[in-house]
Amino acid sequence: MTIALWVKATEGLTGEHLVSARFEALKIGLSIVAGSGGLIALYLAYRRQRSTEETLVHQQSVSNAAEADATERRITELYTAAVEQIGSERASVRFGGLYALERLAQNHENQRQTIVNVICAYLRMPYTPPFESDLTDADATPEADRESSLREREVRIAAQRILRTNMLVSENQASSSNTWKDIDLDLTGATLIDFDMSDTEMRTANFNSATFVGNALFDRVKFASTANFSCAEFKQYARFLEAVFEGAAYFDSAHISGNAWFPYSSFYQIAHFHDAAFDEDALFESAHFMQPTLFSSAQFHGDAWFDSSKFEEDVWFRRSRFAKEASFPEVIFKRRAFFDRVEFVHDATFSAALFSNLARFNRSVFSGQSLFFNVTFAGQLYTKDAIFNGPVDPPQALESRGRIEADFTDKESSSEEP
């Protein structure tokens, strides 16, 4: 290239001009050659750098994969060891296994539901709590069995405490990454002792046929999906103060031996208390039911208070029995209210209640005083074959406009329960 430039650039020149031109052509040619060599060197350096980077990326990928595998193996080892511990015959070892699982869940978010499942499975294992008489009567239960039962009781309480502590969503913990969120609890048939899940949030909650020994506290709990307490046995009181049921709530055939408190609770989906038994007082004051609600065949053995509650959709109390006071003052029934064949053994209060749609008391029996002061029947009122053994105050309350004593069987098919 240099020679070609030399010849071309000096063509037709002579003397000093020829020498000068050839010298300049030589410098230019050498510069081009040097420049080309630099580009080649630069390209080769780039290739070497890129190869080095690709090698490093590959090495990092291999290292990350190896680290992930090692972490998974470590998690599996810790998990297996903890599960083996909670299966031990020694209570102290079971304690250790539970707390090992808790630490594992705190450090590995993706393992939390699995670990909760293990804890729930442990609580679902058969267990007979020691009775108070066993603690004082030496002949009631062998000493070894009594001690074993007491130790197991403490282990179970620890397992319950682990669930609540990590699922708390108080103001200070609402945004914490350490809170176990979107957790499903399956405690079907479990025996639970002084169970307290107040101020927690869970997704699905299955307590079907569970036995609550001692008090059961669910104050301000948020059930994000279905909450199933069907056939549950509450040995003492059950409290659901300000509880939020975002999914369906099932308390069918539940038995609550102590007071049942549901004040200021919100039911966003269907609420079923069909055939439920309330041995003591049942408090539903200011509760809000936004979908069809079922209290049919429920047994209220104590006072039942529904003061200021609101039913946005149809509600059924058909065939239910109120053994003591039935209180419905200032209740808002926005849709149909069915009180067919209800037995009011003592006083029934509906003062200032609002029935915006159909109200039906067909074949109901009022044995005590019936209070209907300032009640509003905006829709049709049915009292076919209702029996009032006690006084109705005011006497003209059920003679307001819209009262209909139509044939009972004609309307039965239009009020099927959900």
XYZ file of N, CA, C and O in Angstrom, residues 123 156 160 187 190-195 207 210-214:
64
model
N -51.097 -30.336 65.231
C -52.240 -30.006 66.083
C -53.470 -30.851 65.752
O -54.372 -30.981 66.579
N -48.457 -28.094 72.581
C -49.508 -27.624 71.683
C -49.753 -26.123 71.836
O -49.981 -25.422 70.853
N -49.482 -23.288 68.880
C -50.498 -22.268 68.618
C -49.900 -20.864 68.702
O -50.207 -19.988 67.884
N -57.087 -26.825 60.304
C -57.116 -27.413 61.638
C -58.383 -28.245 61.813
O -59.003 -28.270 62.873
N -59.004 -30.599 64.880
C -57.921 -30.394 65.847
C -58.480 -30.098 67.235
O -59.587 -29.562 67.383
N -57.706 -30.444 68.245
C -58.016 -30.060 69.624
C -57.146 -28.860 69.971
O -55.920 -28.965 69.985
N -57.782 -27.717 70.221
C -57.074 -26.460 70.428
C -57.349 -25.957 71.838
O -58.486 -26.018 72.317
N -56.315 -25.445 72.483
C -56.405 -25.097 73.900
C -56.210 -23.599 74.090
O -55.179 -23.037 73.697
N -57.228 -22.946 74.673
C -57.167 -21.489 74.875
C -56.661 -20.820 73.601
O -55.704 -20.035 73.613
N -57.304 -21.102 72.523
C -56.844 -20.702 71.192
C -57.073 -19.210 70.976
O -58.196 -18.713 71.091
N -61.692 -24.926 60.333
C -61.795 -25.433 61.701
C -62.957 -26.408 61.802
O -63.536 -26.580 62.872
N -63.447 -28.942 64.723
C -62.399 -28.683 65.718
C -63.025 -28.569 67.109
O -64.199 -28.211 67.257
N -62.224 -28.862 68.119
C -62.662 -28.733 69.505
C -61.820 -27.656 70.175
O -60.590 -27.761 70.216
N -62.492 -26.620 70.670
C -61.801 -25.528 71.347
C -61.960 -25.720 72.855
O -63.032 -25.499 73.419
N -60.885 -26.160 73.498
C -60.877 -26.344 74.946
C -60.440 -25.026 75.571
O -59.390 -24.483 75.233
N -61.256 -24.491 76.465
C -60.988 -23.155 76.973
C -61.602 -22.132 76.045
O -62.412 -22.445 75.167
